[in-house]
C-alpha cells in the first residue's frame, strides 16, 4: 500500500499498529485525497487549526484544534467485505476542540490591560517630572554655591585692602619682613 501522501500523519505506532492516520478535516491541505472521496469540501475557515494571541500580553483570545481520524483500508481478496473496495484512506470522524474568551473575560482583560497602560503612562510622566525637578534643584544648588563663592572672594579682596582694585598687587612687602631681612643680614655679618 502506498500510503500516506502529503497532508496526513501516520500514528499507527501510537495505536498499537492499527492503520490510523490523522489529517485536517476534509483532507484540508491534502490535495492528493480530494479526488478519492465524494463529498469533501475543505474550507480554511471551518477546518484549519488556529490560535489567536493578543500580541502585547501573550494571552490566548481564541483557538481551535481540528483533526480528522482516517483508517487505511487495503483491498483483500481473502476477506469478502474487503475484496471489492479501493485501497485508500477512509475518513472515520473529525473532531474540534475550541475555546474563546467570553464577553465578561474580555471586559475584565480590557479593564486590567488599559488600567495597567494608564498607570505605566502616569508613572512615566511622573518619573520625567521628578528627574527634571532633581535636575533643576541641582542646577539651583550649584548656582547658589557659585554666587556665594564669588561673593566671598570679593569680600576677601576688599578686606585685604579696601581701596584695592584690579591693578593692585595681591602681595605687598610688609615692613616687618624688611626688618627681619635686615636682622638676618646683620647676624650673618657678625
PDB file of C-alpha atoms in Angstrom:
ATOM      1  CA  UNK A   1       0.000   0.000   0.000  1.00  0.00           C
ATOM      2  CA  UNK A   2       1.399   3.376  -0.989  1.00  0.00           C
ATOM      3  CA  UNK A   3       0.231   5.488   1.934  1.00  0.00           C
ATOM      4  CA  UNK A   4       0.297   8.223   3.114  1.00  0.00           C
ATOM      5  CA  UNK A   5       0.709  11.166   0.774  1.00  0.00           C
ATOM      6  CA  UNK A   6       1.206  14.757   1.934  1.00  0.00           C
ATOM      7  CA  UNK A   7      -1.426  16.114   4.297  1.00  0.00           C
ATOM      8  CA  UNK A   8      -1.743  13.130   6.654  1.00  0.00           C
ATOM      9  CA  UNK A   9       0.252  11.830   9.592  1.00  0.00           C
ATOM     10  CA  UNK A  10       0.744   8.159  10.356  1.00  0.00           C
ATOM     11  CA  UNK A  11       0.016   7.492  14.042  1.00  0.00           C
ATOM     12  CA  UNK A  12      -0.056   3.687  13.745  1.00  0.00           C
ATOM     13  CA  UNK A  13       2.807   3.323  16.215  1.00  0.00           C
ATOM     14  CA  UNK A  14       0.702   5.143  18.829  1.00  0.00           C
ATOM     15  CA  UNK A  15      -2.317   2.907  18.112  1.00  0.00           C
ATOM     16  CA  UNK A  16      -0.664  -0.483  18.642  1.00  0.00           C
ATOM     17  CA  UNK A  17      -0.152  -0.973  14.926  1.00  0.00           C
ATOM     18  CA  UNK A  18      -3.719  -0.131  13.806  1.00  0.00           C
ATOM     19  CA  UNK A  19      -3.568   1.674  10.416  1.00  0.00           C
ATOM     20  CA  UNK A  20      -4.766   5.036  11.741  1.00  0.00           C
ATOM     21  CA  UNK A  21      -3.807   8.356  10.183  1.00  0.00           C
ATOM     22  CA  UNK A  22      -4.724  11.918  11.182  1.00  0.00           C
ATOM     23  CA  UNK A  23      -5.294  14.840   8.905  1.00  0.00           C
ATOM     24  CA  UNK A  24      -7.146  18.106   8.926  1.00  0.00           C
ATOM     25  CA  UNK A  25     -10.916  17.771   8.368  1.00  0.00           C
ATOM     26  CA  UNK A  26     -11.983  17.098   4.767  1.00  0.00           C
ATOM     27  CA  UNK A  27      -8.284  16.490   3.994  1.00  0.00           C
ATOM     28  CA  UNK A  28      -7.589  20.243   4.068  1.00  0.00           C
ATOM     29  CA  UNK A  29      -4.074  20.803   2.631  1.00  0.00           C
ATOM     30  CA  UNK A  30      -4.012  17.179   1.425  1.00  0.00           C
ATOM     31  CA  UNK A  31      -4.801  17.719  -2.224  1.00  0.00           C
ATOM     32  CA  UNK A  32      -3.995  14.123  -3.162  1.00  0.00           C
ATOM     33  CA  UNK A  33      -7.058  12.830  -1.273  1.00  0.00           C
ATOM     34  CA  UNK A  34      -9.620  15.355  -2.512  1.00  0.00           C
ATOM     35  CA  UNK A  35     -10.425  13.383  -5.675  1.00  0.00           C
ATOM     36  CA  UNK A  36     -10.601   9.991  -3.957  1.00  0.00           C
ATOM     37  CA  UNK A  37     -13.763  10.555  -1.886  1.00  0.00           C
ATOM     38  CA  UNK A  38     -17.024  12.249  -2.849  1.00  0.00           C
ATOM     39  CA  UNK A  39     -18.434  14.946  -0.589  1.00  0.00           C
ATOM     40  CA  UNK A  40     -15.166  16.519   0.581  1.00  0.00           C
ATOM     41  CA  UNK A  41     -15.376  20.309   0.827  1.00  0.00           C
ATOM     42  CA  UNK A  42     -12.288  21.593   2.602  1.00  0.00           C
ATOM     43  CA  UNK A  43     -12.711  25.114   3.931  1.00  0.00           C
ATOM     44  CA  UNK A  44      -9.804  27.008   5.512  1.00  0.00           C
ATOM     45  CA  UNK A  45     -12.091  28.881   7.923  1.00  0.00           C
ATOM     46  CA  UNK A  46     -14.014  25.810   9.094  1.00  0.00           C
ATOM     47  CA  UNK A  47     -11.307  23.136   9.070  1.00  0.00           C
ATOM     48  CA  UNK A  48      -7.961  24.746   9.931  1.00  0.00           C
ATOM     49  CA  UNK A  49      -6.317  24.681  13.371  1.00  0.00           C
ATOM     50  CA  UNK A  50      -5.514  28.159  14.686  1.00  0.00           C
ATOM     51  CA  UNK A  51      -4.713  30.189  17.774  1.00  0.00           C
ATOM     52  CA  UNK A  52      -5.253  33.949  18.232  1.00  0.00           C
ATOM     53  CA  UNK A  53      -2.878  35.543  20.711  1.00  0.00           C
ATOM     54  CA  UNK A  54      -3.038  39.126  21.956  1.00  0.00           C
ATOM     55  CA  UNK A  55       0.444  40.371  20.948  1.00  0.00           C
ATOM     56  CA  UNK A  56       1.213  42.681  23.877  1.00  0.00           C
ATOM     57  CA  UNK A  57       0.333  40.334  26.736  1.00  0.00           C
ATOM     58  CA  UNK A  58       0.550  36.925  25.026  1.00  0.00           C
ATOM     59  CA  UNK A  59      -2.906  35.938  26.301  1.00  0.00           C
ATOM     60  CA  UNK A  60      -4.815  33.456  24.117  1.00  0.00           C
ATOM     61  CA  UNK A  61      -8.057  35.053  22.940  1.00  0.00           C
ATOM     62  CA  UNK A  62      -9.368  32.287  20.709  1.00  0.00           C
ATOM     63  CA  UNK A  63      -8.219  28.948  19.373  1.00  0.00           C
ATOM     64  CA  UNK A  64      -9.388  25.762  17.683  1.00  0.00           C
ATOM     65  CA  UNK A  65      -7.786  22.361  17.125  1.00  0.00           C
ATOM     66  CA  UNK A  66      -9.443  20.349  14.359  1.00  0.00           C
ATOM     67  CA  UNK A  67      -8.427  16.802  13.418  1.00  0.00           C
ATOM     68  CA  UNK A  68      -9.803  14.055  11.245  1.00  0.00           C
ATOM     69  CA  UNK A  69      -9.204  10.387  12.045  1.00  0.00           C
ATOM     70  CA  UNK A  70      -8.708   8.187   8.980  1.00  0.00           C
ATOM     71  CA  UNK A  71      -8.407   4.440   8.602  1.00  0.00           C
ATOM     72  CA  UNK A  72      -6.142   2.956   5.949  1.00  0.00           C
ATOM     73  CA  UNK A  73      -8.014   0.064   4.321  1.00  0.00           C
ATOM     74  CA  UNK A  74      -6.410  -2.240   1.811  1.00  0.00           C
ATOM     75  CA  UNK A  75      -8.180  -4.470  -0.705  1.00  0.00           C
ATOM     76  CA  UNK A  76      -8.020  -8.092   0.402  1.00  0.00           C
ATOM     77  CA  UNK A  77      -9.249 -10.915  -1.815  1.00  0.00           C
ATOM     78  CA  UNK A  78      -9.452 -13.327   1.148  1.00  0.00           C
ATOM     79  CA  UNK A  79     -11.946 -11.178   3.090  1.00  0.00           C
ATOM     80  CA  UNK A  80     -15.202 -10.838   1.172  1.00  0.00           C
ATOM     81  CA  UNK A  81     -16.068  -7.438   2.691  1.00  0.00           C
ATOM     82  CA  UNK A  82     -12.675  -6.051   1.537  1.00  0.00           C
ATOM     83  CA  UNK A  83     -12.462  -7.724  -1.863  1.00  0.00           C
ATOM     84  CA  UNK A  84     -14.363  -5.013  -3.776  1.00  0.00           C
ATOM     85  CA  UNK A  85     -13.109  -1.787  -2.091  1.00  0.00           C
ATOM     86  CA  UNK A  86     -10.367   0.597  -3.160  1.00  0.00           C
ATOM     87  CA  UNK A  87      -7.116   0.716  -1.197  1.00  0.00           C
ATOM     88  CA  UNK A  88      -7.119   4.163   0.358  1.00  0.00           C
ATOM     89  CA  UNK A  89      -7.672   6.241   3.493  1.00  0.00           C
ATOM     90  CA  UNK A  90     -11.276   6.334   4.690  1.00  0.00           C
ATOM     91  CA  UNK A  91     -12.331   9.189   6.962  1.00  0.00           C
ATOM     92  CA  UNK A  92     -13.857   7.909  10.205  1.00  0.00           C
ATOM     93  CA  UNK A  93     -14.637  11.125  12.074  1.00  0.00           C
ATOM     94  CA  UNK A  94     -13.385  14.594  12.669  1.00  0.00           C
ATOM     95  CA  UNK A  95     -13.317  16.454  15.911  1.00  0.00           C
ATOM     96  CA  UNK A  96     -12.889  20.001  17.060  1.00  0.00           C
ATOM     97  CA  UNK A  97     -11.745  21.461  20.346  1.00  0.00           C
ATOM     98  CA  UNK A  98     -12.119  25.197  20.589  1.00  0.00           C
ATOM     99  CA  UNK A  99     -12.059  27.907  23.180  1.00  0.00           C
ATOM    100  CA  UNK A 100     -12.743  31.608  23.131  1.00  0.00           C
ATOM    101  CA  UNK A 101     -12.603  34.291  25.771  1.00  0.00           C
ATOM    102  CA  UNK A 102     -16.164  35.262  26.741  1.00  0.00           C
ATOM    103  CA  UNK A 103     -17.532  38.811  26.898  1.00  0.00           C
ATOM    104  CA  UNK A 104     -17.070  39.093  30.667  1.00  0.00           C
ATOM    105  CA  UNK A 105     -13.494  37.854  30.393  1.00  0.00           C
ATOM    106  CA  UNK A 106     -12.823  40.275  27.535  1.00  0.00           C
ATOM    107  CA  UNK A 107     -14.163  43.199  29.581  1.00  0.00           C
ATOM    108  CA  UNK A 108     -12.021  42.196  32.551  1.00  0.00           C
ATOM    109  CA  UNK A 109      -8.986  41.884  30.285  1.00  0.00           C
ATOM    110  CA  UNK A 110      -9.593  45.286  28.695  1.00  0.00           C
ATOM    111  CA  UNK A 111     -10.045  46.971  32.069  1.00  0.00           C
ATOM    112  CA  UNK A 112      -6.918  45.394  33.530  1.00  0.00           C
ATOM    113  CA  UNK A 113      -4.827  45.929  30.432  1.00  0.00           C
ATOM    114  CA  UNK A 114      -5.864  49.523  29.862  1.00  0.00           C
ATOM    115  CA  UNK A 115      -5.570  50.337  33.578  1.00  0.00           C
ATOM    116  CA  UNK A 116      -2.024  48.990  33.520  1.00  0.00           C
ATOM    117  CA  UNK A 117      -1.258  51.037  30.424  1.00  0.00           C
ATOM    118  CA  UNK A 118      -2.659  54.176  32.085  1.00  0.00           C
ATOM    119  CA  UNK A 119      -0.569  53.578  35.224  1.00  0.00           C
ATOM    120  CA  UNK A 120       2.545  52.995  33.137  1.00  0.00           C
ATOM    121  CA  UNK A 121       1.928  56.244  31.244  1.00  0.00           C
ATOM    122  CA  UNK A 122       1.281  58.112  34.515  1.00  0.00           C
ATOM    123  CA  UNK A 123       4.461  56.787  36.155  1.00  0.00           C
ATOM    124  CA  UNK A 124       6.486  57.543  33.026  1.00  0.00           C
ATOM    125  CA  UNK A 125       5.461  61.196  33.149  1.00  0.00           C
ATOM    126  CA  UNK A 126       5.883  61.276  36.924  1.00  0.00           C
ATOM    127  CA  UNK A 127       9.452  59.960  36.651  1.00  0.00           C
ATOM    128  CA  UNK A 128      10.221  62.504  33.919  1.00  0.00           C
ATOM    129  CA  UNK A 129       8.930  65.298  36.175  1.00  0.00           C
ATOM    130  CA  UNK A 130      10.836  64.013  39.221  1.00  0.00           C
ATOM    131  CA  UNK A 131      14.019  63.746  37.152  1.00  0.00           C
ATOM    132  CA  UNK A 132      13.501  67.269  35.792  1.00  0.00           C
ATOM    133  CA  UNK A 133      12.888  68.566  39.318  1.00  0.00           C
ATOM    134  CA  UNK A 134      16.075  66.933  40.592  1.00  0.00           C
ATOM    135  CA  UNK A 135      17.991  68.453  37.670  1.00  0.00           C
ATOM    136  CA  UNK A 136      16.530  71.909  38.417  1.00  0.00           C
ATOM    137  CA  UNK A 137      17.359  71.633  42.140  1.00  0.00           C
ATOM    138  CA  UNK A 138      20.905  70.510  41.328  1.00  0.00           C
ATOM    139  CA  UNK A 139      21.369  73.436  38.961  1.00  0.00           C
ATOM    140  CA  UNK A 140      19.968  75.856  41.549  1.00  0.00           C
ATOM    141  CA  UNK A 141      22.286  74.432  44.237  1.00  0.00           C
ATOM    142  CA  UNK A 142      25.345  74.798  42.001  1.00  0.00           C
ATOM    143  CA  UNK A 143      24.341  78.363  41.079  1.00  0.00           C
ATOM    144  CA  UNK A 144      23.851  79.368  44.738  1.00  0.00           C
ATOM    145  CA  UNK A 145      27.222  77.829  45.686  1.00  0.00           C
ATOM    146  CA  UNK A 146      28.910  79.662  42.828  1.00  0.00           C
ATOM    147  CA  UNK A 147      27.380  83.013  43.786  1.00  0.00           C
ATOM    148  CA  UNK A 148      28.338  82.531  47.471  1.00  0.00           C
ATOM    149  CA  UNK A 149      31.890  81.657  46.486  1.00  0.00           C
ATOM    150  CA  UNK A 150      32.127  84.692  44.235  1.00  0.00           C
ATOM    151  CA  UNK A 151      30.765  86.961  46.989  1.00  0.00           C
ATOM    152  CA  UNK A 152      33.293  85.547  49.465  1.00  0.00           C
ATOM    153  CA  UNK A 153      36.136  86.199  47.022  1.00  0.00           C
ATOM    154  CA  UNK A 154      35.062  89.824  46.606  1.00  0.00           C
ATOM    155  CA  UNK A 155      34.728  90.286  50.386  1.00  0.00           C
ATOM    156  CA  UNK A 156      38.151  88.741  50.913  1.00  0.00           C
ATOM    157  CA  UNK A 157      39.698  91.027  48.314  1.00  0.00           C
ATOM    158  CA  UNK A 158      38.133  94.110  49.975  1.00  0.00           C
ATOM    159  CA  UNK A 159      39.156  93.002  53.471  1.00  0.00           C
ATOM    160  CA  UNK A 160      42.805  92.789  52.409  1.00  0.00           C
ATOM    161  CA  UNK A 161      42.740  96.367  51.128  1.00  0.00           C
ATOM    162  CA  UNK A 162      39.526  98.371  50.955  1.00  0.00           C
ATOM    163  CA  UNK A 163      40.892 100.651  48.230  1.00  0.00           C
ATOM    164  CA  UNK A 164      42.271  97.755  46.163  1.00  0.00           C
ATOM    165  CA  UNK A 165      41.394  97.445  42.506  1.00  0.00           C
ATOM    166  CA  UNK A 166      42.363  95.162  39.641  1.00  0.00           C
ATOM    167  CA  UNK A 167      45.757  96.848  39.274  1.00  0.00           C
ATOM    168  CA  UNK A 168      46.697  96.447  42.931  1.00  0.00           C
ATOM    169  CA  UNK A 169      49.269  93.673  43.503  1.00  0.00           C
ATOM    170  CA  UNK A 170      47.980  90.846  45.637  1.00  0.00           C
ATOM    171  CA  UNK A 171      51.167  90.607  47.737  1.00  0.00           C
ATOM    172  CA  UNK A 172      52.858  93.688  49.226  1.00  0.00           C
ATOM    173  CA  UNK A 173      56.053  93.570  51.081  1.00  0.00           C
ATOM    174  CA  UNK A 174      55.488  94.389  54.714  1.00  0.00           C
ATOM    175  CA  UNK A 175      57.747  96.465  56.936  1.00  0.00           C
ATOM    176  CA  UNK A 176      58.162  93.570  59.338  1.00  0.00           C
ATOM    177  CA  UNK A 177      59.535  91.376  56.590  1.00  0.00           C
ATOM    178  CA  UNK A 178      62.039  94.038  55.583  1.00  0.00           C
ATOM    179  CA  UNK A 179      63.083  94.461  59.214  1.00  0.00           C
ATOM    180  CA  UNK A 180      63.512  90.687  59.571  1.00  0.00           C
ATOM    181  CA  UNK A 181      65.629  90.607  56.433  1.00  0.00           C
ATOM    182  CA  UNK A 182      67.880  93.349  57.891  1.00  0.00           C
ATOM    183  CA  UNK A 183      68.241  91.394  61.167  1.00  0.00           C
ATOM    184  CA  UNK A 184      69.312  88.298  59.250  1.00  0.00           C
ATOM    185  CA  UNK A 185      71.806  90.266  57.266  1.00  0.00           C
ATOM    186  CA  UNK A 186      73.318  91.646  60.476  1.00  0.00           C
ATOM    187  CA  UNK A 187      73.520  88.218  62.024  1.00  0.00           C
ATOM    188  CA  UNK A 188      75.296  86.798  59.053  1.00  0.00           C
ATOM    189  CA  UNK A 189      77.949  89.526  59.035  1.00  0.00           C
ATOM    190  CA  UNK A 190      78.899  89.084  62.649  1.00  0.00           C
TER     191      UNK A 190
END
